[in-house]
Short mmCIF file of C-alpha atoms and ligand atoms in Angstrom, two decimals:
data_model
loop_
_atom_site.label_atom_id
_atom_site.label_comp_id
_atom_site.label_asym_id
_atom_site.label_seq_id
_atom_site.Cartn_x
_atom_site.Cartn_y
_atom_site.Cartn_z
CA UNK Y 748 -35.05 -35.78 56.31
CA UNK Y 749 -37.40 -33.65 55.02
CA UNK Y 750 -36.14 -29.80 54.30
CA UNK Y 751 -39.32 -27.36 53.99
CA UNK Y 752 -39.94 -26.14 50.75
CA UNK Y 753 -38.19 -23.51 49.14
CA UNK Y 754 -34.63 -23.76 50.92
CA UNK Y 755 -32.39 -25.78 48.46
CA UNK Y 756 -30.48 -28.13 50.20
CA UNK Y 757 -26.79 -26.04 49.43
CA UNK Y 758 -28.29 -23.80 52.23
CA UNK Y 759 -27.67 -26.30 54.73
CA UNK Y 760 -25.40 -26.01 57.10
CA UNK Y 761 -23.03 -29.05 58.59
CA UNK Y 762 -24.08 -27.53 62.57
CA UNK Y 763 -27.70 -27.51 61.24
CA UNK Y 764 -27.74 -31.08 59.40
CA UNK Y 765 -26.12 -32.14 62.92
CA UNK Y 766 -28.75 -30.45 65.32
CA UNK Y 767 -31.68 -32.54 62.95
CA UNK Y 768 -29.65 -35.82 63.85
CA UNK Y 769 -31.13 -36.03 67.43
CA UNK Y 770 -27.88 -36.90 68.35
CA UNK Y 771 -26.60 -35.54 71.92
CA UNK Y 772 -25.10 -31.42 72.11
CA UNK Y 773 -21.53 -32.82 73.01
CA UNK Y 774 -21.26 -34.64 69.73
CA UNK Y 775 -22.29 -32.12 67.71
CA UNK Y 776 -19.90 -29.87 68.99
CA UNK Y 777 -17.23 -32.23 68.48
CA UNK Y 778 -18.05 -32.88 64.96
CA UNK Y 779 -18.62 -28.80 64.59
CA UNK Y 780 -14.68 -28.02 65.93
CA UNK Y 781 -13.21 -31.12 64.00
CA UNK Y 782 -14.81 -29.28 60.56
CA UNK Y 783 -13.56 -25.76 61.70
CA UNK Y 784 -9.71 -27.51 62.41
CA UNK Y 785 -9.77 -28.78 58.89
CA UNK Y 786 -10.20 -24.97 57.65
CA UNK Y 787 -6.41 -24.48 58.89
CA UNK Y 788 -4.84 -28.35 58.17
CA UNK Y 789 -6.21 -26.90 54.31
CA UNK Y 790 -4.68 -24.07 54.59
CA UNK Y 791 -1.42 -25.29 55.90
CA UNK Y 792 -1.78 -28.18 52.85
CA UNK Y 793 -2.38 -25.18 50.50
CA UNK Y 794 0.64 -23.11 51.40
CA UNK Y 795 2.59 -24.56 53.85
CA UNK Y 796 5.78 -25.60 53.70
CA UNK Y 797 6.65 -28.99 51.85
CA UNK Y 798 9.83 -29.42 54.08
CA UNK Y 799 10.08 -32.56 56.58
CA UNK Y 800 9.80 -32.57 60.34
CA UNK Y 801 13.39 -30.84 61.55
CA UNK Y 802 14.30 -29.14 58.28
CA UNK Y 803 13.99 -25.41 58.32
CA UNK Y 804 12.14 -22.97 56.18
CA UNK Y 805 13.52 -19.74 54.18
CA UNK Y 806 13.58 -17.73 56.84
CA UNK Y 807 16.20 -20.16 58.84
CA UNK Y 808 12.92 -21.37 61.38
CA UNK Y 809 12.09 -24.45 62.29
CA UNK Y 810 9.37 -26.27 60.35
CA UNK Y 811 6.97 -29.07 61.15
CA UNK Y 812 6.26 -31.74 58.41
CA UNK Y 813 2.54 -31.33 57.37
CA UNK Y 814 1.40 -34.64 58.81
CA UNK Y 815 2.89 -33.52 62.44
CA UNK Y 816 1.49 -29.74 61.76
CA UNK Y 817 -1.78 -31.39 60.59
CA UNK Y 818 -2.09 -33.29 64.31
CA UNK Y 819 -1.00 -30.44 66.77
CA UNK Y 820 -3.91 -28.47 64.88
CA UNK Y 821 -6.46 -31.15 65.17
CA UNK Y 822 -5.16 -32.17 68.50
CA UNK Y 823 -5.72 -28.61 70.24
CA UNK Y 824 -9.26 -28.19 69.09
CA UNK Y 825 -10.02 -31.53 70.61
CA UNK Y 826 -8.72 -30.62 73.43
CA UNK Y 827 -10.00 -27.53 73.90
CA UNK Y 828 -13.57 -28.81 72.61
CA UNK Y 829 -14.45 -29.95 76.43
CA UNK Y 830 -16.23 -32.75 75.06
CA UNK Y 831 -13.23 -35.27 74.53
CA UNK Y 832 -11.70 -37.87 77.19
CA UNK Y 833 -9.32 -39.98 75.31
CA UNK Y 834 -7.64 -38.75 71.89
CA UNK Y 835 -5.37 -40.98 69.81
CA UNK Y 836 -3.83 -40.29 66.46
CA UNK Y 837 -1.16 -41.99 64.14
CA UNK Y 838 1.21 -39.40 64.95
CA UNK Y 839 0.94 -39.75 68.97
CA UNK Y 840 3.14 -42.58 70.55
CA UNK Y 841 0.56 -42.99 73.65
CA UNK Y 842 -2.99 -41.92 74.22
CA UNK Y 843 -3.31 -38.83 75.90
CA UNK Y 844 -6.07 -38.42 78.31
CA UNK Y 845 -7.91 -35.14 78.64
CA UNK Y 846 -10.05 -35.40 80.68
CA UNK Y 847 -10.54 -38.67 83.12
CA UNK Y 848 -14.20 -38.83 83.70
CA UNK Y 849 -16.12 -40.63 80.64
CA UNK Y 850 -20.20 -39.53 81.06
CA UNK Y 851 -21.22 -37.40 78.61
CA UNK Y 852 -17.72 -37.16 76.75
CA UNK Y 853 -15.90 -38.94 73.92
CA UNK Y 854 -12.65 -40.34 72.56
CA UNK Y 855 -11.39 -39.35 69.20
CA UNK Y 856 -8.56 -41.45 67.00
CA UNK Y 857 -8.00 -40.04 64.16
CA UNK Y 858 -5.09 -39.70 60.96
CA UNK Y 859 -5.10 -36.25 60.79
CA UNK Y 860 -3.10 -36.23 57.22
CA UNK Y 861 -3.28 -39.40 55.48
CA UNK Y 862 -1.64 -39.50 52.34
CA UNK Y 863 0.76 -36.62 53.47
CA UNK Y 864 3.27 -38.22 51.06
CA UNK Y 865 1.02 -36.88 48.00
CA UNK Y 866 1.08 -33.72 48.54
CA UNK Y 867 4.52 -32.57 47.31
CA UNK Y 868 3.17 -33.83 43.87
CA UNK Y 869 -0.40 -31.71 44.85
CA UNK Y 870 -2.40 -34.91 45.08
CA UNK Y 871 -5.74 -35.14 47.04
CA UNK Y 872 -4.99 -36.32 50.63
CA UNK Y 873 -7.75 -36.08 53.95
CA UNK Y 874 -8.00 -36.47 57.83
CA UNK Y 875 -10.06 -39.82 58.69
CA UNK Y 876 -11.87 -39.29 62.31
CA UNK Y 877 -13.43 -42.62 64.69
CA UNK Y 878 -15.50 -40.91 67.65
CA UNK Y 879 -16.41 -43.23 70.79
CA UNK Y 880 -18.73 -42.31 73.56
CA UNK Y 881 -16.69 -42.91 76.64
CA UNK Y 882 -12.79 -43.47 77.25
CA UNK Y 883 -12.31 -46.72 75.04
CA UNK Y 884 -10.44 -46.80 72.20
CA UNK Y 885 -10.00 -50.07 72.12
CA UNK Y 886 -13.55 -51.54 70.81
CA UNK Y 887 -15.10 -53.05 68.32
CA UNK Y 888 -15.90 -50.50 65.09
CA UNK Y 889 -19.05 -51.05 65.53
CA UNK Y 890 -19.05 -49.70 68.73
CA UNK Y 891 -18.40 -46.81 66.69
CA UNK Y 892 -20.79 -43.26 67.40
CA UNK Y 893 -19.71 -41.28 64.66
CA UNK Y 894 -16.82 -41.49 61.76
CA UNK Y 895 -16.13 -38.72 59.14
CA UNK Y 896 -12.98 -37.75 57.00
CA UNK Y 897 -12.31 -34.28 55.22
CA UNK Y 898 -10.92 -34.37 51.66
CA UNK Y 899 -8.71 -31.92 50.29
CA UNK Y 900 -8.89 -32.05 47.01
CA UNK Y 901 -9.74 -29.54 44.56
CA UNK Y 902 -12.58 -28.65 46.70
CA UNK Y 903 -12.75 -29.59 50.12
CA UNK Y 904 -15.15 -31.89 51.28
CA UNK Y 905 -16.85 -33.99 54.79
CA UNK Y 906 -18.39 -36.80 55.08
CA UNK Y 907 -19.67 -38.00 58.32
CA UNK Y 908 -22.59 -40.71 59.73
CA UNK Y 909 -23.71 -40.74 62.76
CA UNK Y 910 -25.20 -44.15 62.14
CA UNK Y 911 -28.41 -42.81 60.12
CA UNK Y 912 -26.98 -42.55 57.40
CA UNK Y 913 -24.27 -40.81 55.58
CA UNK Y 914 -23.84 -37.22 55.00
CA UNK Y 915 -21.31 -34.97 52.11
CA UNK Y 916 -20.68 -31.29 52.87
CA UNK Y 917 -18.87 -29.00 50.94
CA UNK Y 918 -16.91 -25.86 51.62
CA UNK Y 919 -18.17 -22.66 49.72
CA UNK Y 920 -16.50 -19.28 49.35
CA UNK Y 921 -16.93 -18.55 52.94
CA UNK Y 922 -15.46 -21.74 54.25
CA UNK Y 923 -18.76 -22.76 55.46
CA UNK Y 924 -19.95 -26.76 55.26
CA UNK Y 925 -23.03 -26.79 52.71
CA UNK Y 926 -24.88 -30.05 52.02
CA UNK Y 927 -24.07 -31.63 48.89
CA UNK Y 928 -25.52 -35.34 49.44
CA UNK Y 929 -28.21 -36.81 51.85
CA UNK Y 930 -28.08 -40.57 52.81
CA UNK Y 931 -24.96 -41.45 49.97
CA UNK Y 932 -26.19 -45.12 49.01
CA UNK Y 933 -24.14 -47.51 46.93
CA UNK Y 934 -25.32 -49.92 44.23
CA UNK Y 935 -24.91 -53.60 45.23
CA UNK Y 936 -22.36 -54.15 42.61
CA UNK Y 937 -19.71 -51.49 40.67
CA UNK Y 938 -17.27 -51.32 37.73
CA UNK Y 939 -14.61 -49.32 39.92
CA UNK Y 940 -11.52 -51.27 41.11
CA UNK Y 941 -8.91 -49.30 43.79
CA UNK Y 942 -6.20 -51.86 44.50
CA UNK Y 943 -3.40 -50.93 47.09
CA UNK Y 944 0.34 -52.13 47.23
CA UNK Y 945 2.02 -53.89 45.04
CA UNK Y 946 0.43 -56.76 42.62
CA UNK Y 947 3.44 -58.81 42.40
CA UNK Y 948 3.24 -59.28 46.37
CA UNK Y 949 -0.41 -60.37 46.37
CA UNK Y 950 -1.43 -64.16 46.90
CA UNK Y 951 -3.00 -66.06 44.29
CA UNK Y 952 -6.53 -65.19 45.53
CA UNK Y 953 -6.08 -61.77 45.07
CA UNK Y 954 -4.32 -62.19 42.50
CA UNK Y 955 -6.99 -63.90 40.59
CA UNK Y 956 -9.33 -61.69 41.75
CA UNK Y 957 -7.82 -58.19 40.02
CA UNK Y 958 -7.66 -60.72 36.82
CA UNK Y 959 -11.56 -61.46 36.84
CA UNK Y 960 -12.32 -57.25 37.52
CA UNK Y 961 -9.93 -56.81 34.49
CA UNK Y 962 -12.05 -59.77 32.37
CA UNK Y 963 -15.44 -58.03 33.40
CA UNK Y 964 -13.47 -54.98 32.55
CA UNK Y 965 -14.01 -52.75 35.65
CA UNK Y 966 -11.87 -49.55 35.21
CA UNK Y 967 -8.51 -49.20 37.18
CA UNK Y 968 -9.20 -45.74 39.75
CA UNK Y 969 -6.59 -45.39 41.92
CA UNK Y 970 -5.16 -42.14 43.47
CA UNK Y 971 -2.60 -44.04 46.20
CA UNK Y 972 -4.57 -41.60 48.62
CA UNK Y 973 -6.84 -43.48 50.73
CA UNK Y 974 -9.03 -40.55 51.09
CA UNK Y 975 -10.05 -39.49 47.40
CA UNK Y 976 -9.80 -43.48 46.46
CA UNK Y 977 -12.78 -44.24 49.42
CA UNK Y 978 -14.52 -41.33 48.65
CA UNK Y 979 -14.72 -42.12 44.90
CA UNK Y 980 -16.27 -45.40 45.56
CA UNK Y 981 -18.22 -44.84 47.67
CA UNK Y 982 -19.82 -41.34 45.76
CA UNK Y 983 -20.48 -43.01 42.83
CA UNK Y 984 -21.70 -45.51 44.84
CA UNK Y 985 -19.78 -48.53 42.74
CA UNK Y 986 -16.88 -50.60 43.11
CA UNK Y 987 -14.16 -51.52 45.44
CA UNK Y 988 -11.43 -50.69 47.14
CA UNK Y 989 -8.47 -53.62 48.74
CA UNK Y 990 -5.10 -53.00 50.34
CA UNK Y 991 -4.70 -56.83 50.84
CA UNK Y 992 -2.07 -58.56 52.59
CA UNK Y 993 1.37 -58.62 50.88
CA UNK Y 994 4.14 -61.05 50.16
CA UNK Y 995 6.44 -59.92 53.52
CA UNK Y 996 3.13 -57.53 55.09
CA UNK Y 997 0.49 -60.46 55.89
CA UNK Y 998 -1.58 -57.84 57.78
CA UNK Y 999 -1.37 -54.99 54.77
CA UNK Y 1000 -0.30 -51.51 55.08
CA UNK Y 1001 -3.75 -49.83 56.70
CA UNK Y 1002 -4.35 -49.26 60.29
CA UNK Y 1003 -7.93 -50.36 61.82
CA UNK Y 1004 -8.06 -47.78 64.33
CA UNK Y 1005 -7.29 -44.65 62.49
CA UNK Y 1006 -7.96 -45.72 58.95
CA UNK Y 1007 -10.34 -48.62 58.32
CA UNK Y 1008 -12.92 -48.84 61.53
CA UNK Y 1009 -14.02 -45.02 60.30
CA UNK Y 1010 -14.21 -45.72 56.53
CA UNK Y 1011 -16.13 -49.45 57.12
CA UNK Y 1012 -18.61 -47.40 59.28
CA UNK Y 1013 -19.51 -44.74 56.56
CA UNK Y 1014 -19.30 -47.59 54.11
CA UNK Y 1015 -21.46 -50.13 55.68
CA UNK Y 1016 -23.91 -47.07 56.57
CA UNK Y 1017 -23.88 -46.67 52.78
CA UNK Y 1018 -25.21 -50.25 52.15
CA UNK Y 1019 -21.91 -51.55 51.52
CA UNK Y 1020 -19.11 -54.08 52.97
CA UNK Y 1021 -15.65 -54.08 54.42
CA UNK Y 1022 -13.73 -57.12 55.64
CA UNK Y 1023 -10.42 -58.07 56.21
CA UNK Y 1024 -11.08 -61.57 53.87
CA UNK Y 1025 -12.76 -63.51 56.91
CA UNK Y 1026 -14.73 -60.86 59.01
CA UNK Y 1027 -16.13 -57.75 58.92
CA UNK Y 1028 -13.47 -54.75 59.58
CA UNK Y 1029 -16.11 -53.57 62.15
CA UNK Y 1030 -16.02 -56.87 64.44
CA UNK Y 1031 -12.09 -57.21 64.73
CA UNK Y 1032 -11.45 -56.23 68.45
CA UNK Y 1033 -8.15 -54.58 68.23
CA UNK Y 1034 -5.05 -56.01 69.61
CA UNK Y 1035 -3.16 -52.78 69.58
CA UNK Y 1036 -3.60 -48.81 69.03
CA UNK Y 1037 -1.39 -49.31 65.84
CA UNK Y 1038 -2.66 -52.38 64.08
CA UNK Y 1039 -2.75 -53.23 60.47
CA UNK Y 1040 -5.16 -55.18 58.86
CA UNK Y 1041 -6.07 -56.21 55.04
CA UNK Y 1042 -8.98 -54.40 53.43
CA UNK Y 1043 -11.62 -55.19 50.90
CA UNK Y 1044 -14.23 -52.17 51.28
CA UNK Y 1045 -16.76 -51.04 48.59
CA UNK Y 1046 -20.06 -52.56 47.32
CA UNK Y 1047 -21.66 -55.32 48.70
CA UNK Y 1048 -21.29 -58.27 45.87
CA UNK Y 1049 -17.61 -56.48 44.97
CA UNK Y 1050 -16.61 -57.25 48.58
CA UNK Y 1051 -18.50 -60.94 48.30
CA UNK Y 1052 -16.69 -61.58 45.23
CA UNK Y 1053 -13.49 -60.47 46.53
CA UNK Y 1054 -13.89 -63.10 49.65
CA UNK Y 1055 -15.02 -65.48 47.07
CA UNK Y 1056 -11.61 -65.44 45.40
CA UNK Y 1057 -9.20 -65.06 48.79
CA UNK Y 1058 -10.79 -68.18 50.42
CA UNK Y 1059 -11.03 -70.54 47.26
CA UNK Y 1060 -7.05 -70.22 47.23
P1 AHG Q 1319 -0.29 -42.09 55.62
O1 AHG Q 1319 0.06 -40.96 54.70
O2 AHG Q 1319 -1.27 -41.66 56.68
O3 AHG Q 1319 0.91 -42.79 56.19
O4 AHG Q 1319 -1.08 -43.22 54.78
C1 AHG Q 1319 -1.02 -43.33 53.40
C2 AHG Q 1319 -1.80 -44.57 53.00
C3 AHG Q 1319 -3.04 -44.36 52.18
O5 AHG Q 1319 -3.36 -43.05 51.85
C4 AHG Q 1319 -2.86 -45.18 50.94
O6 AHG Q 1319 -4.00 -45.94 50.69
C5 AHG Q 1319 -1.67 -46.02 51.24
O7 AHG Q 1319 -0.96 -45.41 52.28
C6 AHG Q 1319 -0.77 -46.18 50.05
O8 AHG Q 1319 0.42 -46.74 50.46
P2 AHG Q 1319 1.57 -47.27 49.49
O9 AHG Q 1319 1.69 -46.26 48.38
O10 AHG Q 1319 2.76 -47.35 50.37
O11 AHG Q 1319 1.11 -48.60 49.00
MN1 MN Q 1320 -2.88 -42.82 56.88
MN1 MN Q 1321 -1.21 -39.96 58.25
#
């Protein structure tokens, strides 16, 4: 996209960068209130409470873990957005339906604090968001019209694709969404490795895989938050991140619907690859609202390589 001379690309706005997208008024809402609700999920991860779900606070009231506080937040501005049909999030036991009618409207799953664990030892954690047009929430990712995730790290960041491209904002002094980084691309091959659960449970494939990245001598980067470890590969546009199957977990620890199908779609927009060891993430048609599934995600040859190793064994 070309920006006319003179305005620096901080000045860009995330409603702005969304209204160039030719992409339809209803979605660009619902991208516009999913940035403002992750102004309060920060704030509640900045000074909320680091109690669990039933516990109270210092005052003797009741206070909601930050994963549960995280979803009512998210979950009211979706539902208030008058754009959304179907929402779903790993906190929810059953989709709830907002509206019935599907023209025009969307459905939203989403994790609205993954990584919530992390964050009584102030590690970088994030809400990962899958948009559909229409009432299904049961498709292929690639059916996919939008994904995006918000990390809250030292700064707060979003990262969204419509499917042309993929798009970082981050939040200045006035909690606004500036642009950062136009059409992120990754390099076909990296020198990052992110590797999920626990080694001694991986199969030989896998196994032999972390063993040629550690020959080659690709550099160990991983946060155990799904959020800051996706968004470092794919930033500095090299390497990979797996959370494979495990000895006693054959389908890994990740969930396709609220995890994976939103990070293979920014990925794959990015010129990279995610697959579950024998298909792209994107093609799986889920079984369930809460499946798991394996994940090697990250650049191109990385991912090859990786499938390389898993299917020789
Ligand atoms: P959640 O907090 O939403 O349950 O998910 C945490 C995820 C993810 O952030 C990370 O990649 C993975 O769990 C790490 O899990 P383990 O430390 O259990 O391997
Ligand atoms: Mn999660
Ligand atoms: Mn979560």
């Amino acid at each position: 996209m070309q920006h006319e001379p003179g305005t620096t690309k901080f000045q860009i706005d995330l409603r702005r960068h969304l209204r160039e997208q030719n992409i339809c008024d209803n979605l660009v809402h619902l991208i516009c209130e999913i940035a403002e609700a992750g102004k309060y999920v920060i704030n509640a991860v900045r000074t909320g409470d680091l109690g669990v779900a039933g516990t109270s606070n210092l005052y003797g009231e009741e206070q909601l873990a930050l994963d549960v506080l995280s979803d009512r937040i998210i979950r009211k501005r979706l539902i208030h957005s008058g754009v959304v049909c179907n929402v779903l999030s790993e906190e929810m036991d059953e989709v709830l339906q907002v509206k019935p009618e599907a023209a025009g409207l969307y459905s939203v799953a989403y994790d609205p604090l993954d990584g919530s664990s992390l964050v009584d030892v102030n590690l970088a954690v994030g809400t990962i968001v899958s948009i559909y047009s229409g009432c299904d929430l049961l498709q292929v990712g690639r059916k996919q019209v939008a994904a995006l995730y918000i990390l809250y790290g030292p700064r707060v960041s979003l990262v969204y694709s419509v499917g042309k491209g993929v798009h970082e904002f981050t939040m200045n002094h006035l909690m606004e969404y500036t642009l950062t980084r136009e059409n992120i691309t990754m390099q076909p091959a990296g020198n990052i490795y992110a590797p999920g659960g626990q080694r001694n449970k991986y199969c030989e494939g896998v196994e032999r895989f972390v063993r040629y990245l550690e020959a080659k001598g690709a550099k160990l980067r991983y946060s155990g938050g799904f959020v800051p470890d996706i968004n470092q590969v794919l930033l500095k546009g090299k390497g990979i991140f797996m959370y494979p199957a495990l000895n006693g977990s054959p389908d890994g620890k990740l969930r396709l619907l609220f995890e994976l199908n939103p990070m293979a779609y920014l990925v794959e927009q990015a010129g990279g690859a995610a697959s579950n060891g024998r298909m792209p993430i994107l093609d799986i048609r889920p079984e369930g609202y809460d499946q798991r599934v394996p994940i090697f995600i990250g650049c191109r040859e990385d991912v090859e390589k990786a499938l390389e190793f898993v299917n020789e064994a």
